[in-house]
Each structure stands twice: as structure tokens, then as C-alpha cells.
mmCIF file of C-alpha atoms in Angstrom:
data_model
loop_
_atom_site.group_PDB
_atom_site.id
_atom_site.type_symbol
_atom_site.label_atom_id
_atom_site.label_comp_id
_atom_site.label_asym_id
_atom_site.label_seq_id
_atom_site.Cartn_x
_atom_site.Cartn_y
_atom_site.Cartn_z
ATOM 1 C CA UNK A 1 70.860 48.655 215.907
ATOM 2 C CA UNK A 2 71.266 50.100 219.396
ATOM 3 C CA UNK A 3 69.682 53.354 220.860
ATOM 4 C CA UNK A 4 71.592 55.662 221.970
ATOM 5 C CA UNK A 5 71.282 59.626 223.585
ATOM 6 C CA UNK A 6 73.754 62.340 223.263
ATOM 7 C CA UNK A 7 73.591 65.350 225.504
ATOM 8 C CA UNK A 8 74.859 68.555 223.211
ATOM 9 C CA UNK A 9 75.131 69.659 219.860
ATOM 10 C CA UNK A 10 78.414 71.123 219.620
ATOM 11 C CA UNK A 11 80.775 69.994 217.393
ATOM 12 C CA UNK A 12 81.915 66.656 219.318
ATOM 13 C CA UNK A 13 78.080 65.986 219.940
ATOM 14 C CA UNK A 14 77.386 66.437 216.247
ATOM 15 C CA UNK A 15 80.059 63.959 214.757
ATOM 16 C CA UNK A 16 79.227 61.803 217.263
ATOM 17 C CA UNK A 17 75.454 61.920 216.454
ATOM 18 C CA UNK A 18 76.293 61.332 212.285
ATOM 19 C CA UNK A 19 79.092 58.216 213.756
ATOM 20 C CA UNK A 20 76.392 56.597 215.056
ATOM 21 C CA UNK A 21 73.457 57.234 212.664
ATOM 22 C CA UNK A 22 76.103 56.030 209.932
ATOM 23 C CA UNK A 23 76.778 52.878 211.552
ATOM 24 C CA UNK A 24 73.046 51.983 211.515
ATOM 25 C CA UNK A 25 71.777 53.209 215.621
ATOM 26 C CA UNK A 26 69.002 55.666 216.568
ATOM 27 C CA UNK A 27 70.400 58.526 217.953
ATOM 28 C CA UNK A 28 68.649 60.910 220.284
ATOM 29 C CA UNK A 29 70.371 64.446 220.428
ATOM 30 C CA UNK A 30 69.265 66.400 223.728
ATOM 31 C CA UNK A 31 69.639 70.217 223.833
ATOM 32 C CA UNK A 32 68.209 73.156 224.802
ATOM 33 C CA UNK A 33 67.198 74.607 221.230
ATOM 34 C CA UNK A 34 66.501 71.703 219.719
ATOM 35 C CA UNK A 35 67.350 70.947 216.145
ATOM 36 C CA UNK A 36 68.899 74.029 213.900
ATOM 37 C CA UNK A 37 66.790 76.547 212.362
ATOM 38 C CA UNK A 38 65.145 74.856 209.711
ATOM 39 C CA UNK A 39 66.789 71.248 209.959
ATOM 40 C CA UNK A 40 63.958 68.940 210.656
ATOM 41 C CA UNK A 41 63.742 67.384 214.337
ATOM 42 C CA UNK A 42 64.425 63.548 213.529
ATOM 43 C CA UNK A 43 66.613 62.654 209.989
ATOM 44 C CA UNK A 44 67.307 59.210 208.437
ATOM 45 C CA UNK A 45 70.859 57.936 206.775
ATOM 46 C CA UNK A 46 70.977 55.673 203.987
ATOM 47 C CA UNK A 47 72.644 53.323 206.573
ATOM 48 C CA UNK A 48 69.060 52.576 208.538
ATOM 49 C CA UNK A 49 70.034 55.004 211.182
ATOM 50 C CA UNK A 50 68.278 57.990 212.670
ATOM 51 C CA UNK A 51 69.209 61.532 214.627
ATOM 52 C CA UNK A 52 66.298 62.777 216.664
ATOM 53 C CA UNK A 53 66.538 66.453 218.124
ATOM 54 C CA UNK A 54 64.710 66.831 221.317
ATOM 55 C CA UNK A 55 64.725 70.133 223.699
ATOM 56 C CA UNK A 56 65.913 69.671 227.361
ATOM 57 C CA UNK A 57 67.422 71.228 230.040
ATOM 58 C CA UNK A 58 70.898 68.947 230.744
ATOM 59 C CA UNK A 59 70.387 69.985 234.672
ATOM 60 C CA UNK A 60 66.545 67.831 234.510
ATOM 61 C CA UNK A 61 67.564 64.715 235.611
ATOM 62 C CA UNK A 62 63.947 63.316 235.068
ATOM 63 C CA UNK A 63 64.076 64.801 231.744
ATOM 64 C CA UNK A 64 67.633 63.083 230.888
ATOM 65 C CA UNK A 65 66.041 59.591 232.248
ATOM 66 C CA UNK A 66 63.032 60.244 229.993
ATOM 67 C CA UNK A 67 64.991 60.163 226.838
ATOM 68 C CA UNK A 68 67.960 58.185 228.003
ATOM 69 C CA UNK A 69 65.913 55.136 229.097
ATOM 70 C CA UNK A 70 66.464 52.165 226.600
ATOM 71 C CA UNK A 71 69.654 53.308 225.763
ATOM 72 C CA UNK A 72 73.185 51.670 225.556
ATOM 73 C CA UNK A 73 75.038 54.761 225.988
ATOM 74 C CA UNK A 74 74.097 57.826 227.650
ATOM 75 C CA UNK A 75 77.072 60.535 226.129
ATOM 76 C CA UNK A 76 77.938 63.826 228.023
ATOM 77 C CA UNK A 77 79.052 66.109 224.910
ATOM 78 C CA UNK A 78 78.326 69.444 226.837
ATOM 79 C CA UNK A 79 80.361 72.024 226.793
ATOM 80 C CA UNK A 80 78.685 75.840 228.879
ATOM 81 C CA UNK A 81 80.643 79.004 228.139
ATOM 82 C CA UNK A 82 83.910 79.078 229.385
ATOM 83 C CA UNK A 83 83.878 81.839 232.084
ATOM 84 C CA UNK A 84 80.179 80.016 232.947
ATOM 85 C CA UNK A 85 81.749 76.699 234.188
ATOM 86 C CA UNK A 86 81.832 76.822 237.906
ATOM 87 C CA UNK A 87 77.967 77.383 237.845
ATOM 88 C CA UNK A 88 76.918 75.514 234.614
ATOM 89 C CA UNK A 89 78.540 72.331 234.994
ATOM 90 C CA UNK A 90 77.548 70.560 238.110
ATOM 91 C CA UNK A 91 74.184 70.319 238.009
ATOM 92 C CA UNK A 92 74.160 69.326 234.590
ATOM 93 C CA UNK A 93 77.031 66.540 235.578
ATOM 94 C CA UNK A 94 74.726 65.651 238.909
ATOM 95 C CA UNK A 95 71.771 65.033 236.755
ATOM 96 C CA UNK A 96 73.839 62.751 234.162
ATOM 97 C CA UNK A 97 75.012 60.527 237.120
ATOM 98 C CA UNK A 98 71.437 60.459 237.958
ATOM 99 C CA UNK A 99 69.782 59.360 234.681
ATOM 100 C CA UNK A 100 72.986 57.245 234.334
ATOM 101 C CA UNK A 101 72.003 55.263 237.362
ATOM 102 C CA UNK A 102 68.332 54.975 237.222
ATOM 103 C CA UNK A 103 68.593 54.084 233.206
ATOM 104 C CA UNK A 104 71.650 51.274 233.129
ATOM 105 C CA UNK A 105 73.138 53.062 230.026
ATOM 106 C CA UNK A 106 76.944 53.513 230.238
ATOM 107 C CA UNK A 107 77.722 57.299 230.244
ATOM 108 C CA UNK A 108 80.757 58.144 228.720
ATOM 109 C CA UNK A 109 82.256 61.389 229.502
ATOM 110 C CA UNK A 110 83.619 63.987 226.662
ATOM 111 C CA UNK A 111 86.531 64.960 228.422
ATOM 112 C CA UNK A 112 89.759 67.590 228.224
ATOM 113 C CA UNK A 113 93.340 67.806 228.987
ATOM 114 C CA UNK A 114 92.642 70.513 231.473
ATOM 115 C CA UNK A 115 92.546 68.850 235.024
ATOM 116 C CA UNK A 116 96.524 67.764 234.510
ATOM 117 C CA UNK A 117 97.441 71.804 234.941
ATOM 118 C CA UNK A 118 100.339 73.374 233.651
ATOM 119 C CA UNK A 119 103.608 71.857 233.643
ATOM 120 C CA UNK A 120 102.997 68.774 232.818
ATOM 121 C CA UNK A 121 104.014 68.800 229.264
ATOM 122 C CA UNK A 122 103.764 64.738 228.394
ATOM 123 C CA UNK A 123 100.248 63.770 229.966
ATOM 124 C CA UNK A 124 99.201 59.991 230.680
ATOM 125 C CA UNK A 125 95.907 59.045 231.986
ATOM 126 C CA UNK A 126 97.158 57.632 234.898
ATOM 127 C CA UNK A 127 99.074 61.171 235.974
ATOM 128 C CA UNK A 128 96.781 62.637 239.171
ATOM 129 C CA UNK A 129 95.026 65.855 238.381
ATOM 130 C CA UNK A 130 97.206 68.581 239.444
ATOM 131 C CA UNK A 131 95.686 71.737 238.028
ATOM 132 C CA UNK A 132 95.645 74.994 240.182
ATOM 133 C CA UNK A 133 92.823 76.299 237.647
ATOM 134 C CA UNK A 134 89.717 76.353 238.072
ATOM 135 C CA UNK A 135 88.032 74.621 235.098
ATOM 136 C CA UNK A 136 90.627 72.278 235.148
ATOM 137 C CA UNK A 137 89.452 71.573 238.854
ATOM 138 C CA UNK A 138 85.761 71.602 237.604
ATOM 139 C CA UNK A 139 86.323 68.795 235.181
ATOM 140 C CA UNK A 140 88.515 67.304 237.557
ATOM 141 C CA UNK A 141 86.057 66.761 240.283
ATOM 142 C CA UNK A 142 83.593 65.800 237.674
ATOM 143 C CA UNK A 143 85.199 62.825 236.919
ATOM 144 C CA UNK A 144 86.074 62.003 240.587
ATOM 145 C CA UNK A 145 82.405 62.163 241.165
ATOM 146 C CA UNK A 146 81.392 59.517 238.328
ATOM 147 C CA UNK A 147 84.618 57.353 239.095
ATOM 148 C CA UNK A 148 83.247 56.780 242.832
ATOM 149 C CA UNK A 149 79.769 56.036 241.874
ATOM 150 C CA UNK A 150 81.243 53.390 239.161
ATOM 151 C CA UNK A 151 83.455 52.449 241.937
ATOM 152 C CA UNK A 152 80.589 51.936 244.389
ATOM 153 C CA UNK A 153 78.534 49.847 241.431
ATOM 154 C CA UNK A 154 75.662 52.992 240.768
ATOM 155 C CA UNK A 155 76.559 52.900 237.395
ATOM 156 C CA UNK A 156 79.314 52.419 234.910
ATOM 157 C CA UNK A 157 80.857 55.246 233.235
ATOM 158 C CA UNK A 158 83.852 55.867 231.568
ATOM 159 C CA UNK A 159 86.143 59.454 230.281
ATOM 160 C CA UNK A 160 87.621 59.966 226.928
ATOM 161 C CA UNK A 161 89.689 62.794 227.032
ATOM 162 C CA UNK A 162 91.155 64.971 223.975
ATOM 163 C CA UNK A 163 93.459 67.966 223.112
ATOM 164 C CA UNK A 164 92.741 71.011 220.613
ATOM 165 C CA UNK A 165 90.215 69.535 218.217
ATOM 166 C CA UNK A 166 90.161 70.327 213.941
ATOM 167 C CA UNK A 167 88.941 68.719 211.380
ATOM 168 C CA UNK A 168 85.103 69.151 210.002
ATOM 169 C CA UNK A 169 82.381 70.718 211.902
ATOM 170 C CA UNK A 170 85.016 72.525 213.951
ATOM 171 C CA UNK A 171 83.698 76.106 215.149
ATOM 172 C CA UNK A 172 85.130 79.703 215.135
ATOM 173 C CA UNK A 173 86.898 79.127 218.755
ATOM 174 C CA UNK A 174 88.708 76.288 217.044
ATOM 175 C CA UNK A 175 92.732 77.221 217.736
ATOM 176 C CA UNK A 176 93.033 75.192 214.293
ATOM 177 C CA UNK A 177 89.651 75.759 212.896
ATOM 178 C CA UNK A 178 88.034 78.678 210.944
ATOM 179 C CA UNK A 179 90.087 81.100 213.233
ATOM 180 C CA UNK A 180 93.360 79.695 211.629
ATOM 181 C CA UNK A 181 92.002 78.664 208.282
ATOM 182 C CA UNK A 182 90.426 82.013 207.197
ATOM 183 C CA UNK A 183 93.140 84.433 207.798
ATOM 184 C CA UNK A 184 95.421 81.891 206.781
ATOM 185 C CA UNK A 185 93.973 81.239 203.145
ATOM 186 C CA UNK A 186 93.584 84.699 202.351
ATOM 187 C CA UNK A 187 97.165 85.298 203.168
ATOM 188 C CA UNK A 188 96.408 87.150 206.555
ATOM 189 C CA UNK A 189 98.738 87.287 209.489
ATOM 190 C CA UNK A 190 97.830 84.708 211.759
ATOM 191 C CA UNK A 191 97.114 85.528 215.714
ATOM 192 C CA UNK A 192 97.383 82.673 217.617
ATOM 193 C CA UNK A 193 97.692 82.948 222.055
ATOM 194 C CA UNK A 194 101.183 82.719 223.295
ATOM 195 C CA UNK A 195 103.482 80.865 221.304
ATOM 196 C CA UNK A 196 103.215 79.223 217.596
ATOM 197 C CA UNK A 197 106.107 76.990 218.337
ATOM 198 C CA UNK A 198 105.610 74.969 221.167
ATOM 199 C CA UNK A 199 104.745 70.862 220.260
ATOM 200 C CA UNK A 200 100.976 70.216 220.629
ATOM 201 C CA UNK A 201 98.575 67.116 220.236
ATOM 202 C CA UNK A 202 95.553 67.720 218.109
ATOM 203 C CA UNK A 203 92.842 65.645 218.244
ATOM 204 C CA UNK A 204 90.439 65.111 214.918
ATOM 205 C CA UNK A 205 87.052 65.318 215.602
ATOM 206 C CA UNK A 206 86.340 61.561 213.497
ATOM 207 C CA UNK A 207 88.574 60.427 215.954
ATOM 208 C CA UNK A 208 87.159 62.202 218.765
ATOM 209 C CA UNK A 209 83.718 60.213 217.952
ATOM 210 C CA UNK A 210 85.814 56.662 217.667
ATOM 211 C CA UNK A 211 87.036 57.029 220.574
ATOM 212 C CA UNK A 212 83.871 57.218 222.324
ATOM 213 C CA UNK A 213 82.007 55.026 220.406
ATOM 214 C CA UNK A 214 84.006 52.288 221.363
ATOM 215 C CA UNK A 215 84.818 53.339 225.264
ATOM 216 C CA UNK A 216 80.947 52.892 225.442
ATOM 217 C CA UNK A 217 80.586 49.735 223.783
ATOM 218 C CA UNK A 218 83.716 48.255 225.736
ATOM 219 C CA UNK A 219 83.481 46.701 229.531
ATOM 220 C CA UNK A 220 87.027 46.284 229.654
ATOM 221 C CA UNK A 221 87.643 50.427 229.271
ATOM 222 C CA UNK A 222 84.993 51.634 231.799
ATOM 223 C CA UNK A 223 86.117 52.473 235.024
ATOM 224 C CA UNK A 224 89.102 54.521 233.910
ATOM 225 C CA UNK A 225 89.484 58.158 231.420
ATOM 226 C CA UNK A 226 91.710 57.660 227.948
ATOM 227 C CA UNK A 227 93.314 59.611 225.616
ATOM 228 C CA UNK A 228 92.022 60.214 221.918
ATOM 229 C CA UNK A 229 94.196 58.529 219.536
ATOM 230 C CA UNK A 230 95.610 61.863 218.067
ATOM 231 C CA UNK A 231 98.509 61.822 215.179
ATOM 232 C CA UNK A 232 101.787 63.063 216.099
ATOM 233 C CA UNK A 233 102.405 66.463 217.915
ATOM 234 C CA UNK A 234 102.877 69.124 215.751
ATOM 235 C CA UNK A 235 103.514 73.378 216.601
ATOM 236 C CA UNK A 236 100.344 75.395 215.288
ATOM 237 C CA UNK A 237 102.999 76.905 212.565
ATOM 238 C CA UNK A 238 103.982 73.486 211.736
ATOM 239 C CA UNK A 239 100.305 72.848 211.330
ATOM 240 C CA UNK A 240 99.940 75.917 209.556
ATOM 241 C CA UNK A 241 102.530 75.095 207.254
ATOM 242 C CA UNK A 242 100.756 71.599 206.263
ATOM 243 C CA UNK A 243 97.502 73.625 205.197
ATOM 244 C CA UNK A 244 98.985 76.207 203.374
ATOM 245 C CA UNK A 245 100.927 73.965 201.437
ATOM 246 C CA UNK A 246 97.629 71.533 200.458
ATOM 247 C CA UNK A 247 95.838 75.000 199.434
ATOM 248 C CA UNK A 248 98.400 76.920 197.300
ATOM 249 C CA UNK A 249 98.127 79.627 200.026
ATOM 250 C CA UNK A 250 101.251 81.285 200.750
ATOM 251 C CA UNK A 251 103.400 80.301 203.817
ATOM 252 C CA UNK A 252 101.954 81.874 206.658
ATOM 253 C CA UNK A 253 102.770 84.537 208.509
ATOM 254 C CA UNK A 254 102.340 84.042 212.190
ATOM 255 C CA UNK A 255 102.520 87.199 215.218
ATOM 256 C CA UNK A 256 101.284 85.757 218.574
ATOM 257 C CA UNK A 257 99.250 87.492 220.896
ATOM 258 C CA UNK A 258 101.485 88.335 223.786
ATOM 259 C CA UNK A 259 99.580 86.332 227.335
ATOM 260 C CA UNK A 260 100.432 89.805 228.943
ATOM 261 C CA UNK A 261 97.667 91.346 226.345
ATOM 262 C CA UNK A 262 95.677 88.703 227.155
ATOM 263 C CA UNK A 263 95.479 88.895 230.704
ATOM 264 C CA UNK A 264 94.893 92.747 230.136
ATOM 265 C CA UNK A 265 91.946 91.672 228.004
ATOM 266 C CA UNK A 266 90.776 89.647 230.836
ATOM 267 C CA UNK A 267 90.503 92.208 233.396
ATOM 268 C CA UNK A 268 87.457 93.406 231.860
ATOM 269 C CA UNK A 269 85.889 90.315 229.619
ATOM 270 C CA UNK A 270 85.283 87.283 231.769
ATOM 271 C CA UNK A 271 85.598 85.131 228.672
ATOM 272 C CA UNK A 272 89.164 86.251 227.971
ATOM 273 C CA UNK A 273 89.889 85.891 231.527
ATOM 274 C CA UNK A 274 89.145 82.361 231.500
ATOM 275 C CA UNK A 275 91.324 82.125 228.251
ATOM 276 C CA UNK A 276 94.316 83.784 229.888
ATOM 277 C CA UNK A 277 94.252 81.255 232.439
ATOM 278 C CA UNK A 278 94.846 78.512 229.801
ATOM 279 C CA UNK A 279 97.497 80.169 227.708
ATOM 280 C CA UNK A 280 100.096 78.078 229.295
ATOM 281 C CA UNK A 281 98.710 75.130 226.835
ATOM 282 C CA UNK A 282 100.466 77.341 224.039
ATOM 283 C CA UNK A 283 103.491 78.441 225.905
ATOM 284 C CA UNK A 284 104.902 75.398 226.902
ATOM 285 C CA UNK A 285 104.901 71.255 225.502
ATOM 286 C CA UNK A 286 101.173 70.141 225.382
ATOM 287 C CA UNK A 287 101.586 66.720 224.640
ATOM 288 C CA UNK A 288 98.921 63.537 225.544
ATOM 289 C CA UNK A 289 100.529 60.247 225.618
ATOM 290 C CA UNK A 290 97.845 57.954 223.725
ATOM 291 C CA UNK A 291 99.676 54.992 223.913
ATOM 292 C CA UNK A 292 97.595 52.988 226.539
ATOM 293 C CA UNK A 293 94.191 53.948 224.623
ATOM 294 C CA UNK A 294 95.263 52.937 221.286
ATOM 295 C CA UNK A 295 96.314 49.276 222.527
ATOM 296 C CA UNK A 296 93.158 48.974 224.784
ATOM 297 C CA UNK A 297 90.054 50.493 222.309
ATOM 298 C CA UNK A 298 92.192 48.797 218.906
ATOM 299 C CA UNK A 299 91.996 52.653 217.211
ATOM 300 C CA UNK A 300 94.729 54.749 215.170
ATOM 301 C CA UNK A 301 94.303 58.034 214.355
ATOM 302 C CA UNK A 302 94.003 59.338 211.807
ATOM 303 C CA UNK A 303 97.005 60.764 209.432
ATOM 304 C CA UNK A 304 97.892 64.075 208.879
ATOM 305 C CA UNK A 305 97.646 63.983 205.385
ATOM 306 C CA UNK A 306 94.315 63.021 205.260
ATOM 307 C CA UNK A 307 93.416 65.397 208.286
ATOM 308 C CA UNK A 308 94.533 68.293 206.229
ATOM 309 C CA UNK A 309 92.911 67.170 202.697
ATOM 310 C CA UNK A 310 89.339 66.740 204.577
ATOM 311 C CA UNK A 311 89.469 69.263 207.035
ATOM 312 C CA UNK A 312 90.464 71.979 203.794
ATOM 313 C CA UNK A 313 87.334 70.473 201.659
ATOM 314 C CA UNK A 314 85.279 70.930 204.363
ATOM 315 C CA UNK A 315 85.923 74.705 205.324
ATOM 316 C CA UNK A 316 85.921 75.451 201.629
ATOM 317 C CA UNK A 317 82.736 73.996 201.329
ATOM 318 C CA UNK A 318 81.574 76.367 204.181
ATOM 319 C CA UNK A 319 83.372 79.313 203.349
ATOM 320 C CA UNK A 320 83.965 79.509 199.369
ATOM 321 C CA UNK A 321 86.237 81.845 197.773
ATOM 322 C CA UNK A 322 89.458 82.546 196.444
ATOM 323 C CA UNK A 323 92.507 81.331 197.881
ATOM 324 C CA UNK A 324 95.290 83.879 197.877
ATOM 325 C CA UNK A 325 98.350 82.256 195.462
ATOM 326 C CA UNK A 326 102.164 82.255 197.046
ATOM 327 C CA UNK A 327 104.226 84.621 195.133
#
């Protein structure tokens, strides 16, 4: 059993957290609010593993060295409000390099698709960062900034990077989570950004946690950012389709939000701002080549059968009722 810390709670940070507990470590979950309301602060899993809650500010690098020390893997899993990254995210990324260095732990990076920018519609790892945006430049530099410390031999770090996540535990923001699913089982019109038809990798959040699991635990992958092991590409109404058809719902009925409305939107809401700036992801191929990861961590992702089947038992367990029936 290893020790290892996990900065966030989000839905990456929490199937992360229940990976490891399940495979037998102690698990330390840093946030700022601590466990959920009424959840206890430290839980135990029939495997012999633990998940401890603890409240801290990600930007305390003495804090993050406090709680990080004696651990194998130190795991960024943050994610600040979109239209908050330019100020949120480097000092919590400074103070990870930080507690990184002083502690020995590996710190493996929970990264996005974001820094390659638009137009590059079949991403590798090994493709520069292009973007002209400015998250995309935000994660961008944050990785530059851990690759030259690795580089210099501070610490040893390493970036697993994945697309549009689904599957259990996914949040309301999801583009294929309870934002798709819940219109979409009660035989709503669906709304997605942009485009419904345009070829898109989709990362499972299982997979997501793999991924990283084993980027931490392997010298040979540190030093360099991969690509989730994601099954093949598939168009949101393509992916749609697949649930409707495992729930009896009726084939779904898809109007896009135009970007042009979006944009509008984002003249007065920050958040939609930042959301209209991404909206080429939808309007165009968004496809991450995963081949190099898959032969260098040993993973496959998962299929999309089983994606759909777990993913649908898991929102119906959150959000019971009936299903509307295809006519």
C-alpha cells in the first residue's frame, strides 16, 4: 500500500480517489471545503484502502508539502471556473511544483486537449501547442513550466491529457453528462454548442483515473504528456443515439445552439464568454490520437457498450424516474 495525495474533488479527483482506495492505497484528498456535507472526513474500502478529506488552499505550497510528504504521487486534479483561469491557476500550479520538489512525489498533471488550439483536428502528444486562446495558453505554459523543472532534475512530473469526459460521477457541465442525459431520456430536444455532427474523442472517467494511475507509477512515461486511452470517435448525436437506444428513450432530437448566440451570450456572462471561445471543439474534427499512450502505459479503453450500460445505471441511480418510451 502506497500513500498518495490528490489535489481536487471534482469528478476526475473523485474517481481517482475511489481507483486508488480500491486498489488497497491511502488516499489524501486536498480541497478547500473539505469532505461533502455530511460524508465523513476519512472512509475505508473493503479493499484495505482509505480516502481522507483535508481542507487547503491549492496556492499554500507549505500546506501542499504538509500533506503531500510521504507520498508516491502528488496528483493535480484542479480544475477553477472557467472565465477564473488566468488568475486561479498559476499560483496553485507554482505551489504544486513546489511541494513536488521539496516532497520527491511524482506529480502527475490532469491535463486537456486545449493548448493544441483550433484546427488541429487529429491531435498527438508530440504536436507543439499552438492555441491562440487563452486557457489553452494557460495550460500550455503550465506544462512548459513543470517540463523544465523535470528537465533540470527539481522533480519528476508527468501530463495525462483527455477530451470531453462521461461516464459516472460526471457533473451538469458534462457535454455528455446529465446535460445530455436528462433532456434526452425524457424525450427533450437536445441543445448541444455548435454542431452535433462533427467526430469527437470522449474520454471515460475509469479511464481517465487508469491513465494516471499508471503515468505515476511508471519512470519510463514521466518527462512527457499522453493521451487517455479513449474508444473510438464518435459525433455527440452518434453518442446520443447509443444511449437512447440502451434506455428505450426515443431517438433524439438534436437543435444546436448557433456559436453566434453564444458569443452574444458572452458579451455579458464571462462564463459563456470563455465557452464561446471553445466552440470550435464542436464545429470542427476533435480527435486525440492515443496510439503512443496505449503502447507505452499497456491500457485500452474502455468499450462503448459498456460505457453506455454503466454510465445509464449510474445517472438513473442519481436521477430516478420514468423514461419516456419511443413511439
Amino acid at each position: 500500500m502506497a500513500r498518495h495525495t490528490v489535489l481536487g474533488k471534482g469528478p476526475i479527483g473523485r474517481t481517482l480517489a475511489r481507483h486508488l482506495a480500491d486498489a488497497g492505497h491511502e488516499v489524501h484528498v486536498l480541497s478547500r471545503s473539505g469532505p461533502r456535507p455530511g460524508s465523513p472526513a476519512r472512509t475505508e474500502v473493503a479493499s484495505g484502502g482509505s480516502v481522507a478529506h483535508h481542507v487547503v488552499d491549492g496556492a499554500d505550497a507549505d500546506a501542499l508539502t504538509t500533506h503531500a510528504r510521504g507520498s508516491a504521487a502528488l496528483f493535480n486534479c484542479v480544475n477553477p471556473a472557467y472565465h477564473r483561469w488566468v488568475t486561479d491557476w498559476p499560483p496553485v500550479a507554482a505551489a504544486l511544483l513546489t511541494a513536488a520538489e521539496r516532497t520527491g512525489a511524482v506529480l502527475v498533471i490532469t491535463g486537456n486537449l486545449y493548448g493544441y488550439g483550433a484546427g488541429n483536428q487529429h491531435m498527438h502528444e508530440d504536436d507543439a501547442p499552438a492555441t491562440r486562446e487563452t486557457k489553452g495558453r494557460v495550460r500550455a505554459r503550465m506544462w512548459a513550466d513543470a517540463l523544465a523543472r523535470h528537465e533540470a532534475g527539481a522533480l519528476r512530473t508527468t501530463e495525462v491529457r483527455g477530451s470531453d469526459y462521461l461516464g459516472p460521477g460526471a457533473e451538469a457541465h458534462a457535454h455528455a453528462g446529465p446535460r445530455m442525459l436528462t433532456p434526452l431520456l425524457a424525450g427533450k430536444v437536445l441543445r448541444p454548442v455548435g454542431s452535433a455532427d462533427q467526430p469527437h474523442t470522449w474520454t471515460y472517467l475509469p479511464d481517465f483515473a487508469d491513465a494516471l494511475v499508471r503515468a505515476a507509477e511508471l519512470p519510463a512515461a514521466w518527462g512527457r504528456p499522453w493521451h487517455v486511452p479513449s474508444p473510438e470517435p464518435l459525433t455527440l448525436r452518434q453518442v446520443a443515439e447509443r444511449f437512447a437506444a440502451a434506455a428505450g428513450a426515443p431517438a433524439p432530437r438534436i437543435s444546436p445552439v448557433p456559436v453566434a448566440v453564444v458569443r452574444a451570450l458572452g458579451l455579458v456572462n464571462p462564463m459563456m464568454r470563455e465557452v464561446a471561445a471553445m466552440t470550435y471543439q464542436f464545429t470542427e474534427p476533435f480527435v486525440a490520437d492515443d496510439a503512443a499512450s496505449r503502447r507505452a502505459l499497456g491500457l485500452q479503453p474502455t468499450d462503448w457498450d459498456t460505457i453506455v450500460a454503466r454510465t445509464l445505471a449510474a445517472h438513473r441511480a442519481d436521477h430516478p424516474g420514468p423514461v419516456a418510451t419511443r413511439p
